[in-house]
mmCIF file of N, CA and C in Angstrom:
data_model
loop_
_atom_site.group_PDB
_atom_site.id
_atom_site.type_symbol
_atom_site.label_atom_id
_atom_site.label_comp_id
_atom_site.label_asym_id
_atom_site.label_seq_id
_atom_site.Cartn_x
_atom_site.Cartn_y
_atom_site.Cartn_z
ATOM 1 N N GLN A 14 -15.664 8.624 7.975
ATOM 2 C CA GLN A 14 -15.207 7.645 7.208
ATOM 3 C C GLN A 14 -14.198 7.774 6.150
ATOM 4 N N VAL A 15 -13.739 6.648 5.988
ATOM 5 C CA VAL A 15 -12.492 6.717 4.568
ATOM 6 C C VAL A 15 -13.176 5.354 3.817
ATOM 7 N N GLN A 16 -13.531 5.578 2.565
ATOM 8 C CA GLN A 16 -14.021 4.235 1.467
ATOM 9 C C GLN A 16 -12.669 4.119 1.188
ATOM 10 N N LEU A 17 -11.409 3.183 0.617
ATOM 11 C CA LEU A 17 -10.710 2.772 -0.630
ATOM 12 C C LEU A 17 -10.650 1.483 -1.228
ATOM 13 N N VAL A 18 -10.338 2.065 -2.284
ATOM 14 C CA VAL A 18 -10.992 1.163 -3.633
ATOM 15 C C VAL A 18 -9.139 0.847 -4.660
ATOM 16 N N GLU A 19 -8.513 -0.159 -4.451
ATOM 17 C CA GLU A 19 -7.505 -0.332 -5.038
ATOM 18 C C GLU A 19 -7.512 -1.230 -6.638
ATOM 19 N N SER A 20 -6.637 -0.436 -7.094
ATOM 20 C CA SER A 20 -6.603 -1.011 -8.286
ATOM 21 C C SER A 20 -5.509 -1.040 -9.706
ATOM 22 N N GLY A 21 -5.151 -1.718 -10.994
ATOM 23 C CA GLY A 21 -4.455 -1.804 -11.074
ATOM 24 C C GLY A 21 -3.469 -3.141 -10.896
ATOM 25 N N GLY A 22 -4.293 -4.071 -10.352
ATOM 26 C CA GLY A 22 -3.803 -5.326 -10.405
ATOM 27 C C GLY A 22 -3.775 -6.022 -11.835
ATOM 28 N N GLY A 23 -2.910 -7.421 -11.655
ATOM 29 C CA GLY A 23 -2.993 -8.004 -12.893
ATOM 30 C C GLY A 23 -2.017 -9.489 -13.097
ATOM 31 N N LEU A 24 -1.354 -9.362 -14.266
ATOM 32 C CA LEU A 24 -0.987 -10.962 -14.436
ATOM 33 C C LEU A 24 0.717 -9.832 -14.941
ATOM 34 N N VAL A 25 1.618 -9.860 -14.811
ATOM 35 C CA VAL A 25 2.880 -9.954 -14.818
ATOM 36 C C VAL A 25 3.936 -11.218 -15.119
ATOM 37 N N GLN A 26 5.164 -10.822 -15.556
ATOM 38 C CA GLN A 26 5.672 -11.909 -15.519
ATOM 39 C C GLN A 26 7.053 -11.230 -15.099
ATOM 40 N N ALA A 27 7.737 -12.142 -14.163
ATOM 41 C CA ALA A 27 9.316 -12.101 -13.329
ATOM 42 C C ALA A 27 9.753 -11.017 -14.272
ATOM 43 N N GLY A 28 10.335 -9.908 -13.127
ATOM 44 C CA GLY A 28 10.713 -8.856 -13.544
ATOM 45 C C GLY A 28 10.095 -7.926 -14.078
ATOM 46 N N GLY A 29 9.779 -7.681 -14.242
ATOM 47 C CA GLY A 29 8.516 -7.177 -14.776
ATOM 48 C C GLY A 29 7.970 -6.024 -13.610
ATOM 49 N N SER A 30 7.595 -5.014 -14.058
ATOM 50 C CA SER A 30 6.912 -3.587 -12.833
ATOM 51 C C SER A 30 4.800 -3.949 -13.454
ATOM 52 N N LEU A 31 4.668 -2.864 -11.828
ATOM 53 C CA LEU A 31 2.775 -3.246 -12.075
ATOM 54 C C LEU A 31 3.041 -1.681 -11.042
ATOM 55 N N ARG A 32 1.618 -1.107 -11.022
ATOM 56 C CA ARG A 32 2.001 -0.256 -9.961
ATOM 57 C C ARG A 32 0.204 -0.071 -10.090
ATOM 58 N N LEU A 33 -0.030 -0.521 -8.729
ATOM 59 C CA LEU A 33 -1.312 0.439 -7.970
ATOM 60 C C LEU A 33 -2.024 1.463 -7.708
ATOM 61 N N SER A 34 -2.795 1.398 -7.419
ATOM 62 C CA SER A 34 -3.300 2.956 -7.254
ATOM 63 C C SER A 34 -4.200 2.223 -6.052
ATOM 64 N N CYS A 35 -4.587 3.633 -4.961
ATOM 65 C CA CYS A 35 -5.323 3.201 -4.323
ATOM 66 C C CYS A 35 -6.217 4.444 -3.602
ATOM 67 N N ALA A 36 -7.957 4.288 -3.902
ATOM 68 C CA ALA A 36 -8.519 6.355 -4.230
ATOM 69 C C ALA A 36 -8.947 5.826 -3.095
ATOM 70 N N ALA A 37 -9.371 7.048 -2.475
ATOM 71 C CA ALA A 37 -9.533 7.027 -1.363
ATOM 72 C C ALA A 37 -11.123 8.442 -1.213
ATOM 73 N N SER A 38 -11.959 8.073 -0.721
ATOM 74 C CA SER A 38 -13.516 8.749 -0.401
ATOM 75 C C SER A 38 -13.029 9.825 0.435
ATOM 76 N N GLY A 39 -13.285 11.329 0.560
ATOM 77 C CA GLY A 39 -13.699 11.867 2.017
ATOM 78 C C GLY A 39 -12.579 13.135 1.591
ATOM 79 N N ARG A 40 -12.814 14.397 2.274
ATOM 80 C CA ARG A 40 -11.982 15.450 2.222
ATOM 81 C C ARG A 40 -10.886 15.205 2.744
ATOM 82 N N THR A 41 -10.436 14.458 3.929
ATOM 83 C CA THR A 41 -9.848 14.561 5.172
ATOM 84 C C THR A 41 -8.456 13.384 4.335
ATOM 85 N N PHE A 42 -8.378 13.043 3.448
ATOM 86 C CA PHE A 42 -7.659 12.099 3.205
ATOM 87 C C PHE A 42 -5.950 12.035 3.300
ATOM 88 N N ARG A 43 -5.757 13.691 3.392
ATOM 89 C CA ARG A 43 -4.575 13.848 3.865
ATOM 90 C C ARG A 43 -3.796 14.294 5.264
ATOM 91 N N SER A 44 -5.369 13.830 6.181
ATOM 92 C CA SER A 44 -4.403 13.415 7.722
ATOM 93 C C SER A 44 -4.447 12.311 7.491
ATOM 94 N N TYR A 45 -4.139 11.222 6.461
ATOM 95 C CA TYR A 45 -4.479 9.709 7.445
ATOM 96 C C TYR A 45 -3.178 9.246 6.674
ATOM 97 N N ALA A 46 -2.139 8.705 7.579
ATOM 98 C CA ALA A 46 -0.822 7.496 6.457
ATOM 99 C C ALA A 46 -1.612 6.343 5.988
ATOM 100 N N MET A 47 -0.813 5.807 4.611
ATOM 101 C CA MET A 47 -1.724 4.691 4.063
ATOM 102 C C MET A 47 -0.121 4.199 4.710
ATOM 103 N N GLY A 48 -0.860 2.306 3.994
ATOM 104 C CA GLY A 48 0.268 1.513 4.289
ATOM 105 C C GLY A 48 -0.779 0.678 2.937
ATOM 106 N N TRP A 49 0.446 -0.129 2.379
ATOM 107 C CA TRP A 49 -0.610 -1.411 1.254
ATOM 108 C C TRP A 49 0.339 -2.851 2.218
ATOM 109 N N PHE A 50 -0.303 -3.247 2.379
ATOM 110 C CA PHE A 50 -0.683 -4.454 2.532
ATOM 111 C C PHE A 50 -0.613 -6.101 1.210
ATOM 112 N N ARG A 51 -0.231 -7.189 1.958
ATOM 113 C CA ARG A 51 -0.568 -7.865 0.946
ATOM 114 C C ARG A 51 -0.853 -9.731 1.576
ATOM 115 N N GLN A 52 -1.138 -10.853 0.769
ATOM 116 C CA GLN A 52 -2.063 -11.953 1.985
ATOM 117 C C GLN A 52 -1.987 -12.734 0.725
ATOM 118 N N ALA A 53 -0.707 -13.520 0.537
ATOM 119 C CA ALA A 53 -0.625 -15.311 -0.522
ATOM 120 C C ALA A 53 -1.412 -15.791 0.079
ATOM 121 N N PRO A 54 -2.253 -16.555 -0.737
ATOM 122 C CA PRO A 54 -2.934 -18.064 0.080
ATOM 123 C C PRO A 54 -1.669 -18.528 1.223
ATOM 124 N N GLY A 55 -2.770 -19.114 1.838
ATOM 125 C CA GLY A 55 -2.078 -20.044 2.848
ATOM 126 C C GLY A 55 -0.886 -19.219 3.830
ATOM 127 N N LYS A 56 -1.086 -17.631 3.189
ATOM 128 C CA LYS A 56 0.236 -17.073 4.346
ATOM 129 C C LYS A 56 -0.345 -15.748 5.536
ATOM 130 N N GLU A 57 0.152 -15.346 6.434
ATOM 131 C CA GLU A 57 -0.435 -14.428 6.668
ATOM 132 C C GLU A 57 0.005 -12.700 6.007
ATOM 133 N N ARG A 58 -0.877 -12.189 6.754
ATOM 134 C CA ARG A 58 -0.705 -10.230 5.780
ATOM 135 C C ARG A 58 0.227 -9.981 6.171
ATOM 136 N N GLU A 59 1.012 -9.374 5.372
ATOM 137 C CA GLU A 59 2.807 -8.684 4.850
ATOM 138 C C GLU A 59 1.833 -7.327 4.921
ATOM 139 N N PHE A 60 3.257 -6.728 5.340
ATOM 140 C CA PHE A 60 3.105 -5.074 5.572
ATOM 141 C C PHE A 60 4.116 -5.115 4.066
ATOM 142 N N VAL A 61 3.631 -4.514 2.921
ATOM 143 C CA VAL A 61 4.916 -4.382 2.102
ATOM 144 C C VAL A 61 5.223 -2.425 1.947
ATOM 145 N N ALA A 62 4.840 -1.655 2.493
ATOM 146 C CA ALA A 62 5.038 0.035 2.371
ATOM 147 C C ALA A 62 4.021 0.414 2.901
ATOM 148 N N GLY A 63 4.833 1.932 3.279
ATOM 149 C CA GLY A 63 3.712 2.471 4.382
ATOM 150 C C GLY A 63 4.394 3.913 4.231
ATOM 151 N N ILE A 64 3.332 5.211 4.482
ATOM 152 C CA ILE A 64 4.390 6.503 3.884
ATOM 153 C C ILE A 64 3.247 7.303 5.230
ATOM 154 N N SER A 65 4.204 8.073 5.493
ATOM 155 C CA SER A 65 2.899 9.195 6.590
ATOM 156 C C SER A 65 1.781 9.872 6.095
ATOM 157 N N TRP A 66 1.486 10.768 6.941
ATOM 158 C CA TRP A 66 0.140 11.872 6.592
ATOM 159 C C TRP A 66 0.548 12.672 5.574
ATOM 160 N N ASN A 67 1.912 13.151 6.459
ATOM 161 C CA ASN A 67 2.536 14.416 5.689
ATOM 162 C C ASN A 67 3.308 13.925 4.491
ATOM 163 N N GLY A 68 3.337 12.356 3.987
ATOM 164 C CA GLY A 68 4.216 11.925 2.665
ATOM 165 C C GLY A 68 6.170 12.310 3.348
ATOM 166 N N ARG A 69 6.531 12.833 4.655
ATOM 167 C CA ARG A 69 7.648 13.465 4.504
ATOM 168 C C ARG A 69 8.522 11.250 5.412
ATOM 169 N N ARG A 70 7.814 10.431 5.457
ATOM 170 C CA ARG A 70 8.497 9.204 5.753
ATOM 171 C C ARG A 70 7.441 7.771 5.296
ATOM 172 N N THR A 71 8.530 7.106 4.761
ATOM 173 C CA THR A 71 7.947 6.236 4.438
ATOM 174 C C THR A 71 8.624 4.979 4.731
ATOM 175 N N PHE A 72 7.853 3.833 4.636
ATOM 176 C CA PHE A 72 8.600 2.591 5.438
ATOM 177 C C PHE A 72 8.643 1.501 4.320
ATOM 178 N N TYR A 73 9.666 0.591 4.394
ATOM 179 C CA TYR A 73 9.672 -1.224 3.669
ATOM 180 C C TYR A 73 9.830 -1.898 4.357
ATOM 181 N N PRO A 74 9.456 -3.048 4.196
ATOM 182 C CA PRO A 74 10.363 -4.397 4.677
ATOM 183 C C PRO A 74 11.579 -4.769 3.893
ATOM 184 N N ASP A 75 12.625 -5.305 4.731
ATOM 185 C CA ASP A 75 13.432 -5.900 4.062
ATOM 186 C C ASP A 75 13.269 -6.161 2.514
ATOM 187 N N SER A 76 11.895 -7.171 2.936
ATOM 188 C CA SER A 76 11.447 -7.709 1.370
ATOM 189 C C SER A 76 11.787 -7.137 -0.389
ATOM 190 N N VAL A 77 10.985 -6.037 0.500
ATOM 191 C CA VAL A 77 10.693 -5.651 -0.450
ATOM 192 C C VAL A 77 11.445 -3.943 -0.934
ATOM 193 N N LYS A 78 12.313 -3.457 -0.599
ATOM 194 C CA LYS A 78 13.140 -2.716 -0.130
ATOM 195 C C LYS A 78 13.495 -2.501 -1.721
ATOM 196 N N GLY A 79 13.818 -1.389 -2.248
ATOM 197 C CA GLY A 79 14.583 -0.856 -3.105
ATOM 198 C C GLY A 79 13.876 -1.733 -4.299
ATOM 199 N N ARG A 80 12.749 -1.985 -4.234
ATOM 200 C CA ARG A 80 12.125 -2.531 -5.242
ATOM 201 C C ARG A 80 10.941 -1.763 -5.578
ATOM 202 N N PHE A 81 10.167 -1.680 -4.448
ATOM 203 C CA PHE A 81 8.905 -0.725 -4.127
ATOM 204 C C PHE A 81 8.979 0.800 -3.895
ATOM 205 N N THR A 82 8.073 1.245 -4.188
ATOM 206 C CA THR A 82 7.778 2.225 -4.190
ATOM 207 C C THR A 82 6.201 3.105 -3.674
ATOM 208 N N ILE A 83 6.687 4.116 -2.662
ATOM 209 C CA ILE A 83 4.925 4.205 -2.319
ATOM 210 C C ILE A 83 5.217 5.802 -2.431
ATOM 211 N N SER A 84 4.137 6.071 -2.908
ATOM 212 C CA SER A 84 3.882 7.707 -3.051
ATOM 213 C C SER A 84 2.186 7.723 -2.905
ATOM 214 N N ARG A 85 2.226 9.159 -2.832
ATOM 215 C CA ARG A 85 0.895 9.727 -2.588
ATOM 216 C C ARG A 85 0.810 11.313 -3.189
ATOM 217 N N ASP A 86 -0.885 11.469 -3.322
ATOM 218 C CA ASP A 86 -0.902 12.749 -4.180
ATOM 219 C C ASP A 86 -2.273 13.098 -3.486
ATOM 220 N N ASN A 87 -2.129 13.844 -2.840
ATOM 221 C CA ASN A 87 -3.326 14.330 -1.358
ATOM 222 C C ASN A 87 -4.178 15.181 -2.379
ATOM 223 N N ALA A 88 -3.295 15.984 -3.185
ATOM 224 C CA ALA A 88 -4.645 16.406 -3.920
ATOM 225 C C ALA A 88 -5.895 16.130 -4.547
ATOM 226 N N ASN A 89 -4.861 14.222 -5.148
ATOM 227 C CA ASN A 89 -6.457 13.598 -5.533
ATOM 228 C C ASN A 89 -6.769 12.361 -5.171
ATOM 229 N N ASN A 90 -6.323 12.589 -3.605
ATOM 230 C CA ASN A 90 -7.067 11.227 -3.074
ATOM 231 C C ASN A 90 -6.461 9.766 -2.721
ATOM 232 N N THR A 91 -4.723 9.835 -3.540
ATOM 233 C CA THR A 91 -4.285 8.486 -4.003
ATOM 234 C C THR A 91 -3.179 8.398 -3.538
ATOM 235 N N VAL A 92 -2.921 6.521 -3.374
ATOM 236 C CA VAL A 92 -2.178 6.611 -3.116
ATOM 237 C C VAL A 92 -1.185 5.085 -4.165
ATOM 238 N N TYR A 93 -0.258 5.474 -4.264
ATOM 239 C CA TYR A 93 0.595 4.305 -5.315
ATOM 240 C C TYR A 93 1.613 3.408 -4.454
ATOM 241 N N LEU A 94 1.595 2.581 -5.322
ATOM 242 C CA LEU A 94 2.242 1.405 -5.164
ATOM 243 C C LEU A 94 2.939 0.781 -6.538
ATOM 244 N N ARG A 95 3.952 1.459 -6.747
ATOM 245 C CA ARG A 95 5.571 0.920 -7.681
ATOM 246 C C ARG A 95 6.095 -0.189 -7.370
ATOM 247 N N MET A 96 5.631 -1.172 -8.066
ATOM 248 C CA MET A 96 6.662 -2.386 -8.077
ATOM 249 C C MET A 96 7.591 -3.093 -9.173
ATOM 250 N N ASN A 97 8.989 -3.079 -8.975
ATOM 251 C CA ASN A 97 9.736 -3.430 -10.117
ATOM 252 C C ASN A 97 10.141 -4.819 -9.561
ATOM 253 N N ARG A 98 10.998 -5.030 -10.693
ATOM 254 C CA ARG A 98 12.098 -6.932 -11.035
ATOM 255 C C ARG A 98 11.248 -7.342 -9.645
ATOM 256 N N MET A 99 9.657 -7.448 -10.135
ATOM 257 C CA MET A 99 8.934 -8.614 -9.452
ATOM 258 C C MET A 99 9.095 -9.806 -9.257
ATOM 259 N N THR A 100 8.677 -11.084 -8.590
ATOM 260 C CA THR A 100 8.703 -11.816 -8.449
ATOM 261 C C THR A 100 7.982 -12.718 -8.033
ATOM 262 N N LEU A 101 7.072 -14.235 -8.408
ATOM 263 C CA LEU A 101 6.848 -14.849 -8.021
ATOM 264 C C LEU A 101 6.348 -15.272 -6.082
ATOM 265 N N GLU A 102 7.256 -14.461 -5.536
ATOM 266 C CA GLU A 102 6.786 -14.642 -4.125
ATOM 267 C C GLU A 102 5.897 -13.169 -4.024
ATOM 268 N N ASP A 103 6.370 -12.661 -5.252
ATOM 269 C CA ASP A 103 5.058 -10.954 -5.215
ATOM 270 C C ASP A 103 3.309 -11.119 -5.110
ATOM 271 N N THR A 104 3.288 -13.041 -5.461
ATOM 272 C CA THR A 104 2.091 -12.954 -5.812
ATOM 273 C C THR A 104 1.335 -12.829 -4.795
ATOM 274 N N ALA A 105 0.152 -12.424 -4.780
ATOM 275 C CA ALA A 105 -1.036 -12.055 -3.256
ATOM 276 C C ALA A 105 -2.338 -11.067 -3.827
ATOM 277 N N VAL A 106 -2.615 -11.297 -3.093
ATOM 278 C CA VAL A 106 -4.002 -9.621 -2.871
ATOM 279 C C VAL A 106 -3.111 -9.021 -2.000
ATOM 280 N N TYR A 107 -3.184 -7.263 -2.893
ATOM 281 C CA TYR A 107 -2.824 -6.092 -2.350
ATOM 282 C C TYR A 107 -3.846 -5.507 -1.839
ATOM 283 N N SER A 108 -3.955 -5.118 -1.043
ATOM 284 C CA SER A 108 -4.717 -4.025 -0.156
ATOM 285 C C SER A 108 -3.791 -2.493 0.587
ATOM 286 N N CYS A 109 -4.980 -1.990 0.787
ATOM 287 C CA CYS A 109 -4.308 -0.550 0.847
ATOM 288 C C CYS A 109 -5.168 -0.726 2.286
ATOM 289 N N ALA A 110 -4.505 0.830 3.396
ATOM 290 C CA ALA A 110 -5.044 0.856 4.715
ATOM 291 C C ALA A 110 -5.115 2.046 4.967
ATOM 292 N N ALA A 111 -5.719 2.754 5.913
ATOM 293 C CA ALA A 111 -5.429 4.377 6.212
ATOM 294 C C ALA A 111 -5.524 4.558 7.717
ATOM 295 N N GLU A 112 -4.649 4.708 8.246
ATOM 296 C CA GLU A 112 -4.459 5.304 9.395
ATOM 297 C C GLU A 112 -4.542 6.755 9.795
ATOM 298 N N HIS A 113 -5.369 7.073 10.577
ATOM 299 C CA HIS A 113 -5.558 8.477 10.921
ATOM 300 C C HIS A 113 -4.186 9.513 11.892
ATOM 301 N N TRP A 114 -3.361 10.561 11.575
ATOM 302 C CA TRP A 114 -2.658 11.180 11.488
ATOM 303 C C TRP A 114 -1.447 10.110 12.143
ATOM 304 N N GLY A 115 -1.328 9.396 11.340
ATOM 305 C CA GLY A 115 -0.306 7.729 11.506
ATOM 306 C C GLY A 115 0.691 8.347 10.942
ATOM 307 N N ILE A 116 1.827 7.179 10.917
ATOM 308 C CA ILE A 116 3.536 7.477 10.344
ATOM 309 C C ILE A 116 2.910 6.462 9.073
ATOM 310 N N GLY A 117 2.164 5.618 8.761
ATOM 311 C CA GLY A 117 2.267 4.549 7.823
ATOM 312 C C GLY A 117 3.752 3.580 8.270
ATOM 313 N N ASN A 118 3.467 2.972 9.350
ATOM 314 C CA ASN A 118 4.522 1.841 9.781
ATOM 315 C C ASN A 118 3.727 0.519 9.474
ATOM 316 N N ALA A 119 4.302 -0.564 9.875
ATOM 317 C CA ALA A 119 3.863 -1.830 9.611
ATOM 318 C C ALA A 119 2.597 -2.400 10.428
ATOM 319 N N ASP A 120 2.757 -1.936 11.265
ATOM 320 C CA ASP A 120 1.634 -2.300 12.600
ATOM 321 C C ASP A 120 0.251 -2.276 12.321
ATOM 322 N N SER A 121 -0.455 -3.285 11.398
ATOM 323 C CA SER A 121 -1.815 -3.121 11.184
ATOM 324 C C SER A 121 -2.722 -2.916 11.842
ATOM 325 N N ARG A 122 -3.053 -3.226 13.389
ATOM 326 C CA ARG A 122 -3.587 -2.488 14.318
ATOM 327 C C ARG A 122 -3.835 -1.265 14.390
ATOM 328 N N GLN A 123 -2.628 -0.718 13.775
ATOM 329 C CA GLN A 123 -2.988 0.996 13.635
ATOM 330 C C GLN A 123 -3.759 1.560 12.996
ATOM 331 N N TYR A 124 -4.322 0.623 11.436
ATOM 332 C CA TYR A 124 -5.056 1.181 10.304
ATOM 333 C C TYR A 124 -6.545 0.997 10.622
ATOM 334 N N THR A 125 -7.132 1.684 10.398
ATOM 335 C CA THR A 125 -8.495 1.892 10.732
ATOM 336 C C THR A 125 -9.556 1.436 9.783
ATOM 337 N N TYR A 126 -9.041 1.835 8.964
ATOM 338 C CA TYR A 126 -10.124 1.324 7.145
ATOM 339 C C TYR A 126 -9.102 0.679 5.758
ATOM 340 N N TRP A 127 -10.032 -0.481 5.147
ATOM 341 C CA TRP A 127 -8.941 -1.128 4.916
ATOM 342 C C TRP A 127 -9.696 -1.318 2.946
ATOM 343 N N GLY A 128 -9.372 -1.548 2.532
ATOM 344 C CA GLY A 128 -9.824 -1.872 1.247
ATOM 345 C C GLY A 128 -10.431 -3.278 0.228
ATOM 346 N N GLN A 129 -10.608 -3.636 -0.148
ATOM 347 C CA GLN A 129 -10.787 -4.680 -0.532
ATOM 348 C C GLN A 129 -9.839 -5.400 -1.301
ATOM 349 N N GLY A 130 -9.101 -4.913 -2.227
ATOM 350 C CA GLY A 130 -7.833 -5.536 -2.324
ATOM 351 C C GLY A 130 -7.995 -5.809 -3.802
ATOM 352 N N THR A 131 -6.784 -5.703 -4.244
ATOM 353 C CA THR A 131 -6.276 -6.507 -5.623
ATOM 354 C C THR A 131 -5.423 -7.471 -5.849
ATOM 355 N N GLN A 132 -5.666 -8.606 -7.375
ATOM 356 C CA GLN A 132 -4.680 -9.464 -7.334
ATOM 357 C C GLN A 132 -3.354 -8.552 -7.913
ATOM 358 N N VAL A 133 -2.512 -9.643 -7.113
ATOM 359 C CA VAL A 133 -1.568 -9.278 -8.500
ATOM 360 C C VAL A 133 -0.999 -10.847 -8.501
ATOM 361 N N THR A 134 -0.499 -11.546 -9.744
ATOM 362 C CA THR A 134 -0.206 -12.657 -9.727
ATOM 363 C C THR A 134 1.121 -12.303 -11.351
ATOM 364 N N ILE A 135 2.155 -12.993 -10.151
ATOM 365 C CA ILE A 135 3.601 -12.796 -11.198
ATOM 366 C C ILE A 135 3.668 -14.395 -12.138
ATOM 367 N N SER A 136 3.715 -14.362 -13.131
ATOM 368 C CA SER A 136 3.696 -16.019 -13.934
ATOM 369 C C SER A 136 5.626 -16.006 -14.341
ATOM 370 N N SER A 137 6.002 -17.306 -14.056
ATOM 371 C CA SER A 137 7.474 -17.538 -14.833
ATOM 372 C C SER A 137 7.054 -17.326 -15.885
#
């Protein structure tokens, strides 16, 4: 069982930056690939970043590539999402998810555990 708790969301002006954190419970965090997904009102959930269990592979969709960076700190059971040059289209609830021995790709069906999410709002 893995419990995930996101933090770091808030209100940011367009062009600004934000770093989200996802803290995981349990001693097996290092065996889980981690992903970040977001969902805006009226839209489907969208994959924004993933990192393999060993941190060697990362994945991003074109919509955030070059602006978002995912990283993990296995010693502290935490995965981060750094978001730069944010736009109004980045407004959404951001959730982290865990996939046992996974690679962290975009397929949400592969993820077993999900956090509750944190709201990110971009203002013009």
